[in-house]
Amino acid sequence: MTIKEMLKVELRDLVLLGIIVAMKIILSRFTVGTTIVHVSLGFIGSVMLGYLFGPVWGSVGGGISDLVSSALFGNQGGFFLGFTLSAMIGPFIYGLVFYQKPVKVWRIILATLLVTVFVNIGLNTLWVHLLYGMDFRVVLIQRIPKEAITPWLEMIISYFVLNAISRVKIKR
């Protein structure tokens, strides 16, 4: 697939992208925890963006969702570009693993663990460290228990969401 083909998008695809971005924003509002460690359902939107639109448009949708969410609801501590980058990298990884491929358990495990390790543990811990001036190790220690538990729940939810979406034939 060429870059030109990856960037080509039709109006109905943009409408669907907008609907999923809105879903991601709404699901991200359902959160439990503190600013440093919180659990959200926003990952469902990221999984859907990557699966349906691939890495390029999925990451665009992830970035738009973070910017719109920040504009509508604000963020504690203010807007921070690092979290927008994280919001883009998650759907990018999901797109690399899921886009135009059959739903397989090993793909769900791989994608979830990549996002957990690189985005949630790595980048988001770095962003919290930079934004709040907290010691990196302290932030990491606070985040590790959550990151040891939530990926398994995300894998189960992702499995059911992706299987449901894969049954719906969306003509592109």
JSON list of C-alpha atoms in Angstrom, two decimals:
[
{"chain": "A", "resi": 1, "resn": "MET", "atom": "CA", "xyz": [0.00, 0.00, 0.00]},
{"chain": "A", "resi": 2, "resn": "THR", "atom": "CA", "xyz": [1.43, 3.37, -1.00]},
{"chain": "A", "resi": 3, "resn": "ILE", "atom": "CA", "xyz": [1.36, 6.51, 1.12]},
{"chain": "A", "resi": 4, "resn": "LYS", "atom": "CA", "xyz": [-1.11, 8.08, -1.31]},
{"chain": "A", "resi": 5, "resn": "GLU", "atom": "CA", "xyz": [-3.50, 5.16, -0.80]},
{"chain": "A", "resi": 6, "resn": "MET", "atom": "CA", "xyz": [-3.09, 5.37, 2.99]},
{"chain": "A", "resi": 7, "resn": "LEU", "atom": "CA", "xyz": [-3.94, 9.08, 3.00]},
{"chain": "A", "resi": 8, "resn": "LYS", "atom": "CA", "xyz": [-6.94, 8.71, 0.67]},
{"chain": "A", "resi": 9, "resn": "VAL", "atom": "CA", "xyz": [-10.16, 8.98, 2.62]},
{"chain": "A", "resi": 10, "resn": "GLU", "atom": "CA", "xyz": [-13.79, 9.35, 1.58]},
{"chain": "A", "resi": 11, "resn": "LEU", "atom": "CA", "xyz": [-16.46, 11.44, 3.24]},
{"chain": "A", "resi": 12, "resn": "ARG", "atom": "CA", "xyz": [-18.20, 8.44, 4.83]},
{"chain": "A", "resi": 13, "resn": "ASP", "atom": "CA", "xyz": [-14.85, 7.39, 6.31]},
{"chain": "A", "resi": 14, "resn": "LEU", "atom": "CA", "xyz": [-14.37, 10.87, 7.78]},
{"chain": "A", "resi": 15, "resn": "VAL", "atom": "CA", "xyz": [-17.86, 10.71, 9.28]},
{"chain": "A", "resi": 16, "resn": "LEU", "atom": "CA", "xyz": [-17.10, 7.32, 10.83]},
{"chain": "A", "resi": 17, "resn": "LEU", "atom": "CA", "xyz": [-13.75, 8.67, 12.07]},
{"chain": "A", "resi": 18, "resn": "GLY", "atom": "CA", "xyz": [-15.60, 11.57, 13.71]},
{"chain": "A", "resi": 19, "resn": "ILE", "atom": "CA", "xyz": [-18.09, 9.22, 15.37]},
{"chain": "A", "resi": 20, "resn": "ILE", "atom": "CA", "xyz": [-15.32, 7.04, 16.79]},
{"chain": "A", "resi": 21, "resn": "VAL", "atom": "CA", "xyz": [-13.37, 10.11, 17.95]},
{"chain": "A", "resi": 22, "resn": "ALA", "atom": "CA", "xyz": [-16.53, 11.28, 19.75]},
{"chain": "A", "resi": 23, "resn": "MET", "atom": "CA", "xyz": [-16.92, 7.80, 21.28]},
{"chain": "A", "resi": 24, "resn": "LYS", "atom": "CA", "xyz": [-13.29, 7.88, 22.43]},
{"chain": "A", "resi": 25, "resn": "ILE", "atom": "CA", "xyz": [-13.80, 11.29, 24.05]},
{"chain": "A", "resi": 26, "resn": "ILE", "atom": "CA", "xyz": [-16.95, 10.14, 25.84]},
{"chain": "A", "resi": 27, "resn": "LEU", "atom": "CA", "xyz": [-15.45, 6.82, 26.95]},
{"chain": "A", "resi": 28, "resn": "SER", "atom": "CA", "xyz": [-12.35, 8.63, 28.22]},
{"chain": "A", "resi": 29, "resn": "ARG", "atom": "CA", "xyz": [-14.56, 10.61, 30.59]},
{"chain": "A", "resi": 30, "resn": "PHE", "atom": "CA", "xyz": [-15.40, 7.39, 32.45]},
{"chain": "A", "resi": 31, "resn": "THR", "atom": "CA", "xyz": [-12.29, 7.26, 34.59]},
{"chain": "A", "resi": 32, "resn": "VAL", "atom": "CA", "xyz": [-11.30, 6.12, 38.05]},
{"chain": "A", "resi": 33, "resn": "GLY", "atom": "CA", "xyz": [-8.20, 7.18, 39.94]},
{"chain": "A", "resi": 34, "resn": "THR", "atom": "CA", "xyz": [-5.88, 10.13, 40.41]},
{"chain": "A", "resi": 35, "resn": "THR", "atom": "CA", "xyz": [-4.12, 12.36, 37.89]},
{"chain": "A", "resi": 36, "resn": "ILE", "atom": "CA", "xyz": [-1.01, 10.20, 38.11]},
{"chain": "A", "resi": 37, "resn": "VAL", "atom": "CA", "xyz": [-2.72, 6.80, 38.03]},
{"chain": "A", "resi": 38, "resn": "HIS", "atom": "CA", "xyz": [-6.15, 6.44, 36.44]},
{"chain": "A", "resi": 39, "resn": "VAL", "atom": "CA", "xyz": [-8.11, 3.82, 34.52]},
{"chain": "A", "resi": 40, "resn": "SER", "atom": "CA", "xyz": [-10.32, 4.81, 31.60]},
{"chain": "A", "resi": 41, "resn": "LEU", "atom": "CA", "xyz": [-12.39, 3.20, 28.88]},
{"chain": "A", "resi": 42, "resn": "GLY", "atom": "CA", "xyz": [-10.83, 5.47, 26.23]},
{"chain": "A", "resi": 43, "resn": "PHE", "atom": "CA", "xyz": [-8.63, 2.63, 25.00]},
{"chain": "A", "resi": 44, "resn": "ILE", "atom": "CA", "xyz": [-11.71, 1.17, 23.27]},
{"chain": "A", "resi": 45, "resn": "GLY", "atom": "CA", "xyz": [-11.76, 4.17, 20.92]},
{"chain": "A", "resi": 46, "resn": "SER", "atom": "CA", "xyz": [-8.04, 3.77, 20.25]},
{"chain": "A", "resi": 47, "resn": "VAL", "atom": "CA", "xyz": [-8.50, 0.09, 19.41]},
{"chain": "A", "resi": 48, "resn": "MET", "atom": "CA", "xyz": [-11.38, 0.92, 17.06]},
{"chain": "A", "resi": 49, "resn": "LEU", "atom": "CA", "xyz": [-9.43, 3.73, 15.38]},
{"chain": "A", "resi": 50, "resn": "GLY", "atom": "CA", "xyz": [-6.47, 1.46, 14.73]},
{"chain": "A", "resi": 51, "resn": "TYR", "atom": "CA", "xyz": [-8.58, -1.48, 13.55]},
{"chain": "A", "resi": 52, "resn": "LEU", "atom": "CA", "xyz": [-10.83, 0.49, 11.20]},
{"chain": "A", "resi": 53, "resn": "PHE", "atom": "CA", "xyz": [-8.49, 3.22, 9.94]},
{"chain": "A", "resi": 54, "resn": "GLY", "atom": "CA", "xyz": [-4.96, 1.88, 10.25]},
{"chain": "A", "resi": 55, "resn": "PRO", "atom": "CA", "xyz": [-1.92, 3.54, 11.75]},
{"chain": "A", "resi": 56, "resn": "VAL", "atom": "CA", "xyz": [-2.05, 6.86, 9.86]},
{"chain": "A", "resi": 57, "resn": "TRP", "atom": "CA", "xyz": [-5.70, 7.85, 10.21]},
{"chain": "A", "resi": 58, "resn": "GLY", "atom": "CA", "xyz": [-5.96, 6.08, 13.56]},
{"chain": "A", "resi": 59, "resn": "SER", "atom": "CA", "xyz": [-3.21, 8.28, 14.98]},
{"chain": "A", "resi": 60, "resn": "VAL", "atom": "CA", "xyz": [-4.84, 11.37, 13.46]},
{"chain": "A", "resi": 61, "resn": "GLY", "atom": "CA", "xyz": [-8.10, 10.42, 15.19]},
{"chain": "A", "resi": 62, "resn": "GLY", "atom": "CA", "xyz": [-6.26, 9.82, 18.46]},
{"chain": "A", "resi": 63, "resn": "GLY", "atom": "CA", "xyz": [-4.63, 13.25, 18.29]},
{"chain": "A", "resi": 64, "resn": "ILE", "atom": "CA", "xyz": [-7.90, 14.96, 17.42]},
{"chain": "A", "resi": 65, "resn": "SER", "atom": "CA", "xyz": [-9.67, 13.22, 20.30]},
{"chain": "A", "resi": 66, "resn": "ASP", "atom": "CA", "xyz": [-7.04, 14.47, 22.77]},
{"chain": "A", "resi": 67, "resn": "LEU", "atom": "CA", "xyz": [-7.16, 18.03, 21.43]},
{"chain": "A", "resi": 68, "resn": "VAL", "atom": "CA", "xyz": [-10.96, 18.18, 21.42]},
{"chain": "A", "resi": 69, "resn": "SER", "atom": "CA", "xyz": [-11.14, 16.60, 24.88]},
{"chain": "A", "resi": 70, "resn": "SER", "atom": "CA", "xyz": [-8.65, 19.16, 26.22]},
{"chain": "A", "resi": 71, "resn": "ALA", "atom": "CA", "xyz": [-10.60, 22.02, 24.64]},
{"chain": "A", "resi": 72, "resn": "LEU", "atom": "CA", "xyz": [-13.96, 20.81, 25.95]},
{"chain": "A", "resi": 73, "resn": "PHE", "atom": "CA", "xyz": [-13.08, 19.54, 29.39]},
{"chain": "A", "resi": 74, "resn": "GLY", "atom": "CA", "xyz": [-9.61, 20.88, 30.14]},
{"chain": "A", "resi": 75, "resn": "ASN", "atom": "CA", "xyz": [-6.92, 18.83, 31.77]},
{"chain": "A", "resi": 76, "resn": "GLN", "atom": "CA", "xyz": [-5.70, 19.03, 35.31]},
{"chain": "A", "resi": 77, "resn": "GLY", "atom": "CA", "xyz": [-2.32, 20.76, 35.01]},
{"chain": "A", "resi": 78, "resn": "GLY", "atom": "CA", "xyz": [-3.26, 22.24, 31.61]},
{"chain": "A", "resi": 79, "resn": "PHE", "atom": "CA", "xyz": [-2.69, 21.06, 28.06]},
{"chain": "A", "resi": 80, "resn": "PHE", "atom": "CA", "xyz": [0.48, 19.05, 27.48]},
{"chain": "A", "resi": 81, "resn": "LEU", "atom": "CA", "xyz": [1.61, 18.04, 23.99]},
{"chain": "A", "resi": 82, "resn": "GLY", "atom": "CA", "xyz": [3.23, 14.85, 25.31]},
{"chain": "A", "resi": 83, "resn": "PHE", "atom": "CA", "xyz": [-0.15, 13.35, 26.17]},
{"chain": "A", "resi": 84, "resn": "THR", "atom": "CA", "xyz": [-1.40, 14.24, 22.68]},
{"chain": "A", "resi": 85, "resn": "LEU", "atom": "CA", "xyz": [1.57, 12.33, 21.28]},
{"chain": "A", "resi": 86, "resn": "SER", "atom": "CA", "xyz": [0.66, 9.36, 23.50]},
{"chain": "A", "resi": 87, "resn": "ALA", "atom": "CA", "xyz": [-2.94, 9.60, 22.29]},
{"chain": "A", "resi": 88, "resn": "MET", "atom": "CA", "xyz": [-1.63, 9.32, 18.74]},
{"chain": "A", "resi": 89, "resn": "ILE", "atom": "CA", "xyz": [0.87, 6.51, 19.29]},
{"chain": "A", "resi": 90, "resn": "GLY", "atom": "CA", "xyz": [-1.69, 4.15, 20.88]},
{"chain": "A", "resi": 91, "resn": "PRO", "atom": "CA", "xyz": [-3.97, 4.00, 17.80]},
{"chain": "A", "resi": 92, "resn": "PHE", "atom": "CA", "xyz": [-0.85, 3.92, 15.60]},
{"chain": "A", "resi": 93, "resn": "ILE", "atom": "CA", "xyz": [0.33, 0.73, 17.32]},
{"chain": "A", "resi": 94, "resn": "TYR", "atom": "CA", "xyz": [-3.17, -0.78, 17.21]},
{"chain": "A", "resi": 95, "resn": "GLY", "atom": "CA", "xyz": [-3.34, 0.11, 13.51]},
{"chain": "A", "resi": 96, "resn": "LEU", "atom": "CA", "xyz": [-0.02, -1.59, 12.78]},
{"chain": "A", "resi": 97, "resn": "VAL", "atom": "CA", "xyz": [-1.17, -4.77, 14.49]},
{"chain": "A", "resi": 98, "resn": "PHE", "atom": "CA", "xyz": [-4.91, -4.89, 13.57]},
{"chain": "A", "resi": 99, "resn": "TYR", "atom": "CA", "xyz": [-5.54, -2.97, 10.33]},
{"chain": "A", "resi": 100, "resn": "GLN", "atom": "CA", "xyz": [-6.86, -5.21, 7.54]},
{"chain": "A", "resi": 101, "resn": "LYS", "atom": "CA", "xyz": [-5.90, -8.34, 9.48]},
{"chain": "A", "resi": 102, "resn": "PRO", "atom": "CA", "xyz": [-8.08, -11.01, 11.05]},
{"chain": "A", "resi": 103, "resn": "VAL", "atom": "CA", "xyz": [-8.82, -10.72, 14.75]},
{"chain": "A", "resi": 104, "resn": "LYS", "atom": "CA", "xyz": [-6.52, -13.12, 16.59]},
{"chain": "A", "resi": 105, "resn": "VAL", "atom": "CA", "xyz": [-5.89, -13.45, 20.32]},
{"chain": "A", "resi": 106, "resn": "TRP", "atom": "CA", "xyz": [-2.12, -13.17, 19.84]},
{"chain": "A", "resi": 107, "resn": "ARG", "atom": "CA", "xyz": [-2.56, -9.85, 17.99]},
{"chain": "A", "resi": 108, "resn": "ILE", "atom": "CA", "xyz": [-4.70, -8.48, 20.83]},
{"chain": "A", "resi": 109, "resn": "ILE", "atom": "CA", "xyz": [-2.09, -9.57, 23.40]},
{"chain": "A", "resi": 110, "resn": "LEU", "atom": "CA", "xyz": [0.78, -8.12, 21.33]},
{"chain": "A", "resi": 111, "resn": "ALA", "atom": "CA", "xyz": [-0.90, -4.77, 20.67]},
{"chain": "A", "resi": 112, "resn": "THR", "atom": "CA", "xyz": [-2.10, -4.33, 24.25]},
{"chain": "A", "resi": 113, "resn": "LEU", "atom": "CA", "xyz": [1.32, -5.16, 25.70]},
{"chain": "A", "resi": 114, "resn": "LEU", "atom": "CA", "xyz": [3.10, -2.81, 23.24]},
{"chain": "A", "resi": 115, "resn": "VAL", "atom": "CA", "xyz": [0.77, 0.05, 24.14]},
{"chain": "A", "resi": 116, "resn": "THR", "atom": "CA", "xyz": [1.06, -0.74, 27.85]},
{"chain": "A", "resi": 117, "resn": "VAL", "atom": "CA", "xyz": [4.86, -0.87, 27.86]},
{"chain": "A", "resi": 118, "resn": "PHE", "atom": "CA", "xyz": [5.74, 1.91, 25.42]},
{"chain": "A", "resi": 119, "resn": "VAL", "atom": "CA", "xyz": [2.88, 4.36, 25.84]},
{"chain": "A", "resi": 120, "resn": "ASN", "atom": "CA", "xyz": [1.37, 3.84, 29.30]},
{"chain": "A", "resi": 121, "resn": "ILE", "atom": "CA", "xyz": [4.45, 2.86, 31.27]},
{"chain": "A", "resi": 122, "resn": "GLY", "atom": "CA", "xyz": [7.13, 4.57, 29.19]},
{"chain": "A", "resi": 123, "resn": "LEU", "atom": "CA", "xyz": [5.82, 7.77, 27.66]},
{"chain": "A", "resi": 124, "resn": "ASN", "atom": "CA", "xyz": [3.00, 8.62, 30.07]},
{"chain": "A", "resi": 125, "resn": "THR", "atom": "CA", "xyz": [5.27, 8.12, 33.06]},
{"chain": "A", "resi": 126, "resn": "LEU", "atom": "CA", "xyz": [7.81, 10.42, 31.40]},
{"chain": "A", "resi": 127, "resn": "TRP", "atom": "CA", "xyz": [5.11, 13.03, 30.71]},
{"chain": "A", "resi": 128, "resn": "VAL", "atom": "CA", "xyz": [3.91, 12.98, 34.34]},
{"chain": "A", "resi": 129, "resn": "HIS", "atom": "CA", "xyz": [7.54, 13.28, 35.49]},
{"chain": "A", "resi": 130, "resn": "LEU", "atom": "CA", "xyz": [8.14, 16.29, 33.21]},
{"chain": "A", "resi": 131, "resn": "LEU", "atom": "CA", "xyz": [4.78, 17.96, 33.83]},
{"chain": "A", "resi": 132, "resn": "TYR", "atom": "CA", "xyz": [4.70, 17.72, 37.62]},
{"chain": "A", "resi": 133, "resn": "GLY", "atom": "CA", "xyz": [8.44, 17.56, 38.35]},
{"chain": "A", "resi": 134, "resn": "MET", "atom": "CA", "xyz": [8.06, 14.31, 40.25]},
{"chain": "A", "resi": 135, "resn": "ASP", "atom": "CA", "xyz": [10.87, 11.79, 40.51]},
{"chain": "A", "resi": 136, "resn": "PHE", "atom": "CA", "xyz": [10.57, 9.35, 37.56]},
{"chain": "A", "resi": 137, "resn": "ARG", "atom": "CA", "xyz": [11.05, 6.30, 39.78]},
{"chain": "A", "resi": 138, "resn": "VAL", "atom": "CA", "xyz": [8.35, 7.43, 42.21]},
{"chain": "A", "resi": 139, "resn": "VAL", "atom": "CA", "xyz": [5.86, 7.94, 39.38]},
{"chain": "A", "resi": 140, "resn": "LEU", "atom": "CA", "xyz": [6.84, 4.59, 37.85]},
{"chain": "A", "resi": 141, "resn": "ILE", "atom": "CA", "xyz": [6.37, 2.76, 41.16]},
{"chain": "A", "resi": 142, "resn": "GLN", "atom": "CA", "xyz": [2.91, 4.32, 41.55]},
{"chain": "A", "resi": 143, "resn": "ARG", "atom": "CA", "xyz": [1.90, 3.34, 38.02]},
{"chain": "A", "resi": 144, "resn": "ILE", "atom": "CA", "xyz": [3.24, -0.24, 37.88]},
{"chain": "A", "resi": 145, "resn": "PRO", "atom": "CA", "xyz": [0.42, -1.94, 39.89]},
{"chain": "A", "resi": 146, "resn": "LYS", "atom": "CA", "xyz": [-2.23, -0.42, 37.61]},
{"chain": "A", "resi": 147, "resn": "GLU", "atom": "CA", "xyz": [-0.25, -1.37, 34.48]},
{"chain": "A", "resi": 148, "resn": "ALA", "atom": "CA", "xyz": [0.12, -4.92, 35.75]},
{"chain": "A", "resi": 149, "resn": "ILE", "atom": "CA", "xyz": [-3.65, -5.38, 36.08]},
{"chain": "A", "resi": 150, "resn": "THR", "atom": "CA", "xyz": [-5.48, -3.28, 33.49]},
{"chain": "A", "resi": 151, "resn": "PRO", "atom": "CA", "xyz": [-3.92, -4.70, 30.28]},
{"chain": "A", "resi": 152, "resn": "TRP", "atom": "CA", "xyz": [-5.57, -8.06, 30.97]},
{"chain": "A", "resi": 153, "resn": "LEU", "atom": "CA", "xyz": [-8.98, -6.42, 31.28]},
{"chain": "A", "resi": 154, "resn": "GLU", "atom": "CA", "xyz": [-8.26, -4.37, 28.14]},
{"chain": "A", "resi": 155, "resn": "MET", "atom": "CA", "xyz": [-7.39, -7.55, 26.23]},
{"chain": "A", "resi": 156, "resn": "ILE", "atom": "CA", "xyz": [-10.71, -9.17, 27.15]},
{"chain": "A", "resi": 157, "resn": "ILE", "atom": "CA", "xyz": [-12.72, -6.08, 26.25]},
{"chain": "A", "resi": 158, "resn": "SER", "atom": "CA", "xyz": [-10.72, -5.60, 23.03]},
{"chain": "A", "resi": 159, "resn": "TYR", "atom": "CA", "xyz": [-11.41, -9.18, 22.02]},
{"chain": "A", "resi": 160, "resn": "PHE", "atom": "CA", "xyz": [-15.18, -8.72, 22.25]},
{"chain": "A", "resi": 161, "resn": "VAL", "atom": "CA", "xyz": [-15.14, -5.25, 20.63]},
{"chain": "A", "resi": 162, "resn": "LEU", "atom": "CA", "xyz": [-12.96, -6.37, 17.70]},
{"chain": "A", "resi": 163, "resn": "ASN", "atom": "CA", "xyz": [-14.99, -9.53, 17.12]},
{"chain": "A", "resi": 164, "resn": "ALA", "atom": "CA", "xyz": [-18.19, -7.49, 17.07]},
{"chain": "A", "resi": 165, "resn": "ILE", "atom": "CA", "xyz": [-16.72, -4.94, 14.65]},
{"chain": "A", "resi": 166, "resn": "SER", "atom": "CA", "xyz": [-15.24, -7.63, 12.40]},
{"chain": "A", "resi": 167, "resn": "ARG", "atom": "CA", "xyz": [-18.72, -9.12, 11.90]},
{"chain": "A", "resi": 168, "resn": "VAL", "atom": "CA", "xyz": [-20.04, -5.81, 10.57]},
{"chain": "A", "resi": 169, "resn": "LYS", "atom": "CA", "xyz": [-19.13, -5.41, 6.92]},
{"chain": "A", "resi": 170, "resn": "ILE", "atom": "CA", "xyz": [-18.08, -1.81, 6.36]},
{"chain": "A", "resi": 171, "resn": "LYS", "atom": "CA", "xyz": [-17.47, -1.20, 2.68]},
{"chain": "A", "resi": 172, "resn": "ARG", "atom": "CA", "xyz": [-14.59, 1.17, 2.09]}
]
